[in-house]
Coordinates of C-alpha atoms and ligand atoms in Angstrom, one line a residue:
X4 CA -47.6 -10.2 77.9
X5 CA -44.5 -9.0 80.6
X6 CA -46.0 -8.8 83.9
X7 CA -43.5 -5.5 85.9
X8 CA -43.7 -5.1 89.6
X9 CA -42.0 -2.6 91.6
X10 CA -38.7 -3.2 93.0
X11 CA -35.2 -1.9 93.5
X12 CA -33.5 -1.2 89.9
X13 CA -30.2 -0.5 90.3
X14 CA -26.4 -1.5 89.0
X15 CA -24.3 -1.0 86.3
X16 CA -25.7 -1.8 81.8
X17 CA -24.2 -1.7 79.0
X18 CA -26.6 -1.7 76.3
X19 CA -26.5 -2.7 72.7
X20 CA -24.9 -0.5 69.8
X21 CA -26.3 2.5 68.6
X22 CA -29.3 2.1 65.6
X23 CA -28.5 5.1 63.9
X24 CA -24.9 4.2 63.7
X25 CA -25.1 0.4 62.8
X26 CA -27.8 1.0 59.9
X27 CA -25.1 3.4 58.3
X28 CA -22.3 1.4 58.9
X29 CA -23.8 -1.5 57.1
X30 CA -24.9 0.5 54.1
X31 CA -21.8 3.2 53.6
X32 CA -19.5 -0.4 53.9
X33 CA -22.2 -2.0 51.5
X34 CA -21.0 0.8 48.7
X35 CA -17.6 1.3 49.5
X36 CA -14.2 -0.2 48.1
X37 CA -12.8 -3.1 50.7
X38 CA -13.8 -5.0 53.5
X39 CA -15.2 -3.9 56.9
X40 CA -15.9 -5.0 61.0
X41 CA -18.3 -3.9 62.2
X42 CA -18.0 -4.3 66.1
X43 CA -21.1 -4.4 68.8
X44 CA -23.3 -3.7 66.0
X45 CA -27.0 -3.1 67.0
X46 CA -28.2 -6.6 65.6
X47 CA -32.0 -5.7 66.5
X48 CA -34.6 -6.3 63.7
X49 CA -34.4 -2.9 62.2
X50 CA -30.6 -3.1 61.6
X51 CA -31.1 -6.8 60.6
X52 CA -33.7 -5.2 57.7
X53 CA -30.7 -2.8 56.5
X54 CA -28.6 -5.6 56.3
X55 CA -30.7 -7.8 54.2
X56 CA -31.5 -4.7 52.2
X57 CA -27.9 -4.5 51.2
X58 CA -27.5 -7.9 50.8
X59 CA -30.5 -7.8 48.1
X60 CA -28.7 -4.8 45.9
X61 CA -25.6 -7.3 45.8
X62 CA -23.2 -6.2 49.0
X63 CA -22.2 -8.9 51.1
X64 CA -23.1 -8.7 54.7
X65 CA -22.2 -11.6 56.8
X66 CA -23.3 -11.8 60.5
X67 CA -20.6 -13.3 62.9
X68 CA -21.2 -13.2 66.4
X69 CA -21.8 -9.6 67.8
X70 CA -20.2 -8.7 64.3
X71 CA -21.3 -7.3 61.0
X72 CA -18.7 -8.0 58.5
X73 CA -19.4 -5.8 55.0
X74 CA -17.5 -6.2 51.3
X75 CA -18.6 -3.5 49.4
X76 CA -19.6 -4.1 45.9
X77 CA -21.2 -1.7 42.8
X78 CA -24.7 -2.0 43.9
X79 CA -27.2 -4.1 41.2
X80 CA -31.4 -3.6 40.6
X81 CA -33.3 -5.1 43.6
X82 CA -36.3 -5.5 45.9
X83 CA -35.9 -4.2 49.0
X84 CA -38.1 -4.7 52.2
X85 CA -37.5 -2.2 55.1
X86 CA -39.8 -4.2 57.0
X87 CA -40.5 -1.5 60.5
X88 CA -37.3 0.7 59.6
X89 CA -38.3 4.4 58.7
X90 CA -34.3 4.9 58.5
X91 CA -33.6 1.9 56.3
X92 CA -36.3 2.9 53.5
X93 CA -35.6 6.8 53.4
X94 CA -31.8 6.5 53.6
X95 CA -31.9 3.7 50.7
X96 CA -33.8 6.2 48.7
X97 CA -31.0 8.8 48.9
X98 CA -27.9 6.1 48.8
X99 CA -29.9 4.1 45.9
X100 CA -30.5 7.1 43.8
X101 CA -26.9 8.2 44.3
X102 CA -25.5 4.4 42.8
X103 CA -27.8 4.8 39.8
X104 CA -29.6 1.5 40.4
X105 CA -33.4 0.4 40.0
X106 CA -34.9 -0.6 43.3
X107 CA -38.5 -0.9 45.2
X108 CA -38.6 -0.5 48.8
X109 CA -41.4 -2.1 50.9
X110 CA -42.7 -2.0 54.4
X111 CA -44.6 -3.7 57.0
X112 CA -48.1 -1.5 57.9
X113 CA -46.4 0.9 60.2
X114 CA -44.1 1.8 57.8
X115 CA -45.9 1.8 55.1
X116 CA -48.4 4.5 56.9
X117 CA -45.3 7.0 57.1
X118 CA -44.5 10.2 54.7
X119 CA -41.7 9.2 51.8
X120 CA -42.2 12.5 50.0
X121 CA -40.1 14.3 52.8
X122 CA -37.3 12.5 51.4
X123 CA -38.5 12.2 47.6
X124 CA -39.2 15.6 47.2
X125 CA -35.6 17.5 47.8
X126 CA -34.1 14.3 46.0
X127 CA -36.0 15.1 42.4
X128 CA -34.5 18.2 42.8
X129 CA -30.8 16.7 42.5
X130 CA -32.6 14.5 39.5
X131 CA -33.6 11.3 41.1
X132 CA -36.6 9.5 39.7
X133 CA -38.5 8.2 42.8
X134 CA -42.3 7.2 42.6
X135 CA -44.6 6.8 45.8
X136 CA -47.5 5.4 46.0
X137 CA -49.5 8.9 47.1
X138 CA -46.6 9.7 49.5
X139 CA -45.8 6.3 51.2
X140 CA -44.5 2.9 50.5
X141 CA -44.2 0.9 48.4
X142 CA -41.3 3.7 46.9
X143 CA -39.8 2.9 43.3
X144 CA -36.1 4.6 42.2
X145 CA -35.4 4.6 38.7
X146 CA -31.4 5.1 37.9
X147 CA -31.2 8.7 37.1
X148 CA -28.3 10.9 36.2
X149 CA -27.7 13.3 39.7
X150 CA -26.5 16.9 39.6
X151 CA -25.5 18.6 42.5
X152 CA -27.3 21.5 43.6
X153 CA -28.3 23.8 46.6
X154 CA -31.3 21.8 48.9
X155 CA -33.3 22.4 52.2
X156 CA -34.7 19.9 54.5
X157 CA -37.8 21.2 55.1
X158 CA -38.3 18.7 58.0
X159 CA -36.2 18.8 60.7
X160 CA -34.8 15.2 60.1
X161 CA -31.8 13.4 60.4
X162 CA -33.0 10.5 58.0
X163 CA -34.0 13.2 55.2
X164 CA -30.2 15.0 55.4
X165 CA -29.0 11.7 55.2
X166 CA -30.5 10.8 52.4
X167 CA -29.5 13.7 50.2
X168 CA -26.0 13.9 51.4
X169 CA -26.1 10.0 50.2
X170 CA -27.5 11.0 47.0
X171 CA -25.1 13.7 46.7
X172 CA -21.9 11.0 46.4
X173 CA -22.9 10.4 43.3
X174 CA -24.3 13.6 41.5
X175 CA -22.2 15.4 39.6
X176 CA -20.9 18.8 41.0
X177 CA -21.3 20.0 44.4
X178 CA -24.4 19.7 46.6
X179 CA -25.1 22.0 49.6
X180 CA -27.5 20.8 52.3
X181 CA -29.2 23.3 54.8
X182 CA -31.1 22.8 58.1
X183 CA -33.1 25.2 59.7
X184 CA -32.0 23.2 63.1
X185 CA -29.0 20.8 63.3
X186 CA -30.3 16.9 63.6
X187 CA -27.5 14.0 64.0
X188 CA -24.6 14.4 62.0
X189 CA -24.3 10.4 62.5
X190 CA -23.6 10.7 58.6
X191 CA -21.2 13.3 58.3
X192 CA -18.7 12.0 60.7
X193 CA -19.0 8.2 59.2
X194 CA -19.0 9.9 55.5
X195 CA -15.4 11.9 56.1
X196 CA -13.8 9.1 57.9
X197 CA -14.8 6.6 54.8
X198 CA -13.0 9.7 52.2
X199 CA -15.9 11.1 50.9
X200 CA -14.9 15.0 50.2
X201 CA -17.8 16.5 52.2
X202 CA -17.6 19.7 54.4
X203 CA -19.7 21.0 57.6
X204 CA -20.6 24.5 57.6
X205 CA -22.4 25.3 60.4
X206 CA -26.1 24.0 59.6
X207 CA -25.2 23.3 55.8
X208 CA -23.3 20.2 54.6
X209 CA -21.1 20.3 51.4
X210 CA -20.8 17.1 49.4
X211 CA -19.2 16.3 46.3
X212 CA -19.6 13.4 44.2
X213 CA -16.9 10.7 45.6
X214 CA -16.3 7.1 46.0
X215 CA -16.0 5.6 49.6
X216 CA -13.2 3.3 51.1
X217 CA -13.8 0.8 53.9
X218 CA -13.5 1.6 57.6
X219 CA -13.6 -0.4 60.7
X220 CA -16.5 0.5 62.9
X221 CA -16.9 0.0 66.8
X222 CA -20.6 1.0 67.6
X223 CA -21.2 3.0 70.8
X224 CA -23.7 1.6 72.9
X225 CA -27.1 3.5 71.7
X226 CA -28.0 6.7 74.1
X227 CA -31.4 6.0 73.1
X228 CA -31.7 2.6 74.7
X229 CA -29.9 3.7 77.9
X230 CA -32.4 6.0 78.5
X231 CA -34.4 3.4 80.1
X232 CA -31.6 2.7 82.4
X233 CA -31.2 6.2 83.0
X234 CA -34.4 6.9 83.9
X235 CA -34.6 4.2 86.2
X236 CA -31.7 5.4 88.0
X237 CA -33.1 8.8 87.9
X238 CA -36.7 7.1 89.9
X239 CA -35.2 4.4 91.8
X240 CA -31.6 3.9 92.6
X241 CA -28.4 4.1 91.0
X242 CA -27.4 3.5 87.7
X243 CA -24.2 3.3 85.4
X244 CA -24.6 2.7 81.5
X245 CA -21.7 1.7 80.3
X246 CA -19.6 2.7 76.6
X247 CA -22.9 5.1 75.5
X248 CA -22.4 7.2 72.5
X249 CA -23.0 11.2 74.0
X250 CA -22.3 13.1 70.3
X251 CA -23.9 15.9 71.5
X252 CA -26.3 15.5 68.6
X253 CA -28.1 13.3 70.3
X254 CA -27.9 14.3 74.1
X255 CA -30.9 16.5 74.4
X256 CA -32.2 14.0 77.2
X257 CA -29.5 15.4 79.5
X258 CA -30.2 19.1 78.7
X259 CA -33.7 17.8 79.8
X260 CA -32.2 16.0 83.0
X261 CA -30.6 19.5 84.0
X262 CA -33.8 20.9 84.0
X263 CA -35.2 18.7 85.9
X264 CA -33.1 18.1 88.9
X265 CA -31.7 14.5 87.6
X266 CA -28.1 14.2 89.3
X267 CA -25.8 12.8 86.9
X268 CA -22.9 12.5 86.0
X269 CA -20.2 11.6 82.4
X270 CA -17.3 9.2 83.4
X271 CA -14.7 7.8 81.0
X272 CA -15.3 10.4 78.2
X273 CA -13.4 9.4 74.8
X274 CA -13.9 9.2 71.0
X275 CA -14.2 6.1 69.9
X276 CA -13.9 6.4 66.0
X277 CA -15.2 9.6 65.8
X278 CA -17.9 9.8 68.4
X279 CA -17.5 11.1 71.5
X280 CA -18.4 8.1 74.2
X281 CA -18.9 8.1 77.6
X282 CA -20.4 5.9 80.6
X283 CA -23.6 7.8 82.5
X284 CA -24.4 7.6 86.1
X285 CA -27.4 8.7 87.1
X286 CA -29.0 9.0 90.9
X287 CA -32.2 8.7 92.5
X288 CA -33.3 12.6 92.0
X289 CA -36.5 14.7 92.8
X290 CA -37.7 15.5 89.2
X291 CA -39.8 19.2 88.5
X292 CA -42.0 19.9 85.9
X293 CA -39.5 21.0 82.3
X294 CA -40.4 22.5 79.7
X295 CA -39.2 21.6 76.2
X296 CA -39.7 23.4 73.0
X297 CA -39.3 22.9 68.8
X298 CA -34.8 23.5 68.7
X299 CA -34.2 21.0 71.2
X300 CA -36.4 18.4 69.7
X301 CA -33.8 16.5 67.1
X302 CA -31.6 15.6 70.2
X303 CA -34.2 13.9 72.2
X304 CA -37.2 13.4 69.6
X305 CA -36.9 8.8 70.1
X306 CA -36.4 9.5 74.2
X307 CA -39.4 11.7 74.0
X308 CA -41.7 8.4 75.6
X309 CA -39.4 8.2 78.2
X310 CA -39.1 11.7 79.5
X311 CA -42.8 12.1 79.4
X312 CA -42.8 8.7 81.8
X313 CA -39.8 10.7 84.3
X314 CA -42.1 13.8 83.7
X315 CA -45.1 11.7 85.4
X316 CA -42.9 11.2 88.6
X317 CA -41.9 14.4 88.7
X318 CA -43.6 17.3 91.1
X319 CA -45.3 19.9 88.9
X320 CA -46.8 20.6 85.5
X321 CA -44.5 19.6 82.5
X322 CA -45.1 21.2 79.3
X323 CA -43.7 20.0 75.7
X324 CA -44.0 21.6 72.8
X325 CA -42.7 21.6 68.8
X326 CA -42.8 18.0 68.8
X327 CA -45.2 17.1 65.7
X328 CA -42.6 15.1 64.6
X329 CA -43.8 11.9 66.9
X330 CA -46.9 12.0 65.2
X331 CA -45.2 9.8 62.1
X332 CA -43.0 7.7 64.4
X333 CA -43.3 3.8 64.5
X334 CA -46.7 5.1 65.8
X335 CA -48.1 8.1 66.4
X336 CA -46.4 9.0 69.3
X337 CA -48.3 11.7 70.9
X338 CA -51.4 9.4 71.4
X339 CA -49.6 6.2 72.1
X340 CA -47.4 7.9 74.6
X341 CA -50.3 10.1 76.6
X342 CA -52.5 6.5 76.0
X343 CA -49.8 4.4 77.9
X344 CA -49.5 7.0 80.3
X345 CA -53.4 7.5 81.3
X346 CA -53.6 3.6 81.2
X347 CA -50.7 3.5 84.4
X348 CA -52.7 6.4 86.4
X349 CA -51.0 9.8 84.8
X350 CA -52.3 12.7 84.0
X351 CA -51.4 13.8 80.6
X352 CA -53.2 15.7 78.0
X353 CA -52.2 15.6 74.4
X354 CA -51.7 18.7 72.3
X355 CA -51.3 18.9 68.6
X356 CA -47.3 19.4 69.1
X357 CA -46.6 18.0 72.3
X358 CA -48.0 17.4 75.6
X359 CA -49.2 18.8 79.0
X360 CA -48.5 16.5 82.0
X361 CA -49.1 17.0 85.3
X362 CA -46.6 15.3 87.9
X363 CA -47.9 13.9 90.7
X364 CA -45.1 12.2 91.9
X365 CA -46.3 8.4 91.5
X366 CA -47.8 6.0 88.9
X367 CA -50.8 3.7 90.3
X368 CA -49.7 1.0 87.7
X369 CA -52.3 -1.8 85.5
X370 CA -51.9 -2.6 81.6
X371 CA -50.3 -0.4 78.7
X372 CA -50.3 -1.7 75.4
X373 CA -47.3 -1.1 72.9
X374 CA -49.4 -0.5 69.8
X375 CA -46.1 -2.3 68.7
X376 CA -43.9 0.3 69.3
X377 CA -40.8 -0.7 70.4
X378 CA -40.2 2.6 72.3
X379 CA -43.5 2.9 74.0
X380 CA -42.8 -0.7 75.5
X381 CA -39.3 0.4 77.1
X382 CA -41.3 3.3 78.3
X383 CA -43.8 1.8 79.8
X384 CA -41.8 -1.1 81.5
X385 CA -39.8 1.8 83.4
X386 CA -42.9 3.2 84.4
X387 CA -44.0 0.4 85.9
X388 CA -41.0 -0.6 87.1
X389 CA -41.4 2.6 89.5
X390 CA -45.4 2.3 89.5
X391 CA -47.3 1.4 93.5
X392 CA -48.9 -1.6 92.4
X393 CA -46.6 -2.7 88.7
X394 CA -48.9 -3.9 86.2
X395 CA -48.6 -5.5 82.8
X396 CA -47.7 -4.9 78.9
X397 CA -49.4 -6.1 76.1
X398 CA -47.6 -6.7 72.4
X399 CA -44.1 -6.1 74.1
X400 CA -42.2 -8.3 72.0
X401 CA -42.0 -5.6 69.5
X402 CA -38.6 -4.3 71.6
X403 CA -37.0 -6.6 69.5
X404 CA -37.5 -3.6 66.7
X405 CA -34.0 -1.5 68.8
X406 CA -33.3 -3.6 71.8
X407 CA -33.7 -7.4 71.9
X408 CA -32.6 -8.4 75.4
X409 CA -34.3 -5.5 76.9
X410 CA -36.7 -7.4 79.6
X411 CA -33.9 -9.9 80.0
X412 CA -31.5 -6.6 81.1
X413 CA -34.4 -5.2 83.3
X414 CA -34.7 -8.7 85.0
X415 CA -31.0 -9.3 85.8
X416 CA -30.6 -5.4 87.6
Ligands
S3P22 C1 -32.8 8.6 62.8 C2 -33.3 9.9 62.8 C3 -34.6 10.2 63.6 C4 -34.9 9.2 64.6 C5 -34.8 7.8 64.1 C6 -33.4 7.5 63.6 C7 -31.6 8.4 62.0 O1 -35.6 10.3 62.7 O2 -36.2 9.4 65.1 O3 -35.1 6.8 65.1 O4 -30.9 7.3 62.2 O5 -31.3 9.2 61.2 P1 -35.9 11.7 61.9 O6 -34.6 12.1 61.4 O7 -36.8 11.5 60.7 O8 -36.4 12.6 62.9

């Protein structure tokens, strides 16, 4: 249990690497040809499952300080568990399928709640043989010749593109990937700098079948974790995150800051092996009510907890829409989010898609429980952090999951 009272937050963060971008460091490096560093990799128990995934289908991965050091090697039959990692279990389907192996991938009991066919489905139509057990975990691939063809993601999903463009490396011909609505192209960048002959086309992806080479990484610091800090800043002083990654894939949380009234500002803005980086400074703002529909969704879908926390504190009704995607999150967000929310005081009303909160300026404070989720923790530590009377959170050990250190971070500000 972390006891939060209210208090001046303020100063300057720099929080750990980006998720998305360590998990596919680790696994393109697992399958390519040489060695690789891996700098400020996320080393949070999600990564840490991607790594001993890769480690099980024969790469070696070798933890060395705040660095993940990868040889690639040709990939061998394995058993693989994902433990809590949605994006460790669907992008192993598309990468195994693609290196004609024979694995099983396993999950803890919130993963192994969440829908594999999304990412089965489009991958039998490049030839894969993938079993689920009725559309979850445990998944079984079966080596499988691959033939490039034309697929959709029907879901808008970063994990489900990344999978089939994975695949794709090793089916014969050319596959095409469309979107209906562009998610992170995390992949895509990592993919061409590593030599894989792939092409973006607006919302499609071209990938033919290639072998990868080794690259140095240096992970951004993770937008998504900053957030917190962000928000904080945004409720109670100043703030400055330090070295975040801002590809604008993933930057719909300041499209939702505009709206809002949040003053902030980008400082320092470079590319730090192909991503755009930048350090965020955010001030103590008067938030309105947004309003946030379906396209804007893949750029903000993990901050989603976070913003509905800022939209609390802000001054008018907040509406959220096209956001059914939480529902299959490490929980189902929707509930877990308007829960935590009505537990500190809010007033928030759960829709099938989205919410409806009504800002009132202020959080009374008292207990929120995780549901061990890792992002409804964070959430709820900031809400509290700004809350009249702080309060208390139960199972928040689980931000280990994306940010271990995070209390310690909150403590020292
Ligand atoms: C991720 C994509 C998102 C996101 C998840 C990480 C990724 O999931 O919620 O935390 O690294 O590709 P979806 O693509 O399924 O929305």
């Amino acid at each position: 249990m972390i006891v939060l009272s209210r208090r001046q937050y303020a100063g300057e963060f720099t929080v750990p690497g980006d998720k998305s971008i360590t998990h596919r460091a680790i696994m393109f490096n697992g399958i390519a040809d040489g060695e690789a560093r891996i700098e400020n990799a996320l080393l949070g128990e999600d990564c840490l499952s991607t790594a001993a995934c890769m480690r099980a289908l024969g790469a070696d991965v070798r933890v060395e300080g705040g660095t993940v050091c990868v040889r690639g090697n040709v990939l061998r039959d394995a058993s693989c568990d994902c433990g809590n990692s949605g994006t460790t279990m669907r992008l192993l389907m598309g990468l195994i399928a693609g290196q004609r192996v024979n694995a099983t991938l396993t999950g803890d009991a919130s993963l192994s709640q969440r829908p594999m066919e999304r990412v089965a489905k489009p991958l039998r139509l490049l030839g894969a043989d993938i079993a689920t057990a009725d559309g979850r975990a445990p998944v079984t691939v079966r080596a499988a010749k691959l033939t490039g063809r034309e697929v959709d993601t029907a879901a808008a999903s970063a994990q489900v593109k990344s999978a089939l463009l994975l695949a794709a490396l090793g089916a014969e011909g050319e596959t095409f990937v469309h979107e209906s609505v562009k998610t992170r192209d995390h992949t895509e960048r990592m993919l061409a700098a590593m030599g894989a002959d792939i092409r973006v086309l607006g919302n499609t992806v071209r990938v033919k079948k290639s072998a990868l080479r080794a690259v140095d990484i240096e992970v951004p610091g993770d937008i998504s974790s900053a957030a917190y800090f962000m928000a904080l800043g945004a409720l109670l002083g100043e703030t400055l995150c330090k070295n975040v990654g801002v590809n604008p894939t993933r930057t719909g949380i300041l499209a939702a800051f505009d709206q809002m009234g949040v003053q902030y500002t980008l400082e320092n803005q470079r590319t730090v092996c192909g991503e755009p980086v930048a350090d965020i400074r955010v001030k103590k703002s008067d938030l309105k009510g947004i309003r946030l529909t379906k396209e804007i969704m893949p750029s903000l879908i993990d901050e989603l907890p976070i913003i509905a926390v800022l939209c609390a504190y802000a001054e008018g009704e907040s509406v959220i829409t096209g956001a059914e995607e939480l529902r299959i999150k490490e929980s189902d967000r929707i509930k877990t989010t308007a829960a935590m929310i009505s537990e500190l005081g809010g007033e928030i009303m759960p829709r099938e898609d989205g919410f409806i909160i009504r800002g009132q300026r202020r959080l009374a404070g008292g207990t929120a429980d995780s549901c061990l989720d890792h992002r409804i923790a964070m959430s709820a530590a900031v809400a509290l952090a700004a809350s009249e009377r702080g309060g208390e959170i139960k199972n928040a050990e689980c931000v280990n999951i994306s940010f271990p250190g995070f209390f310690d971070m909150l403590d020292r500000s």
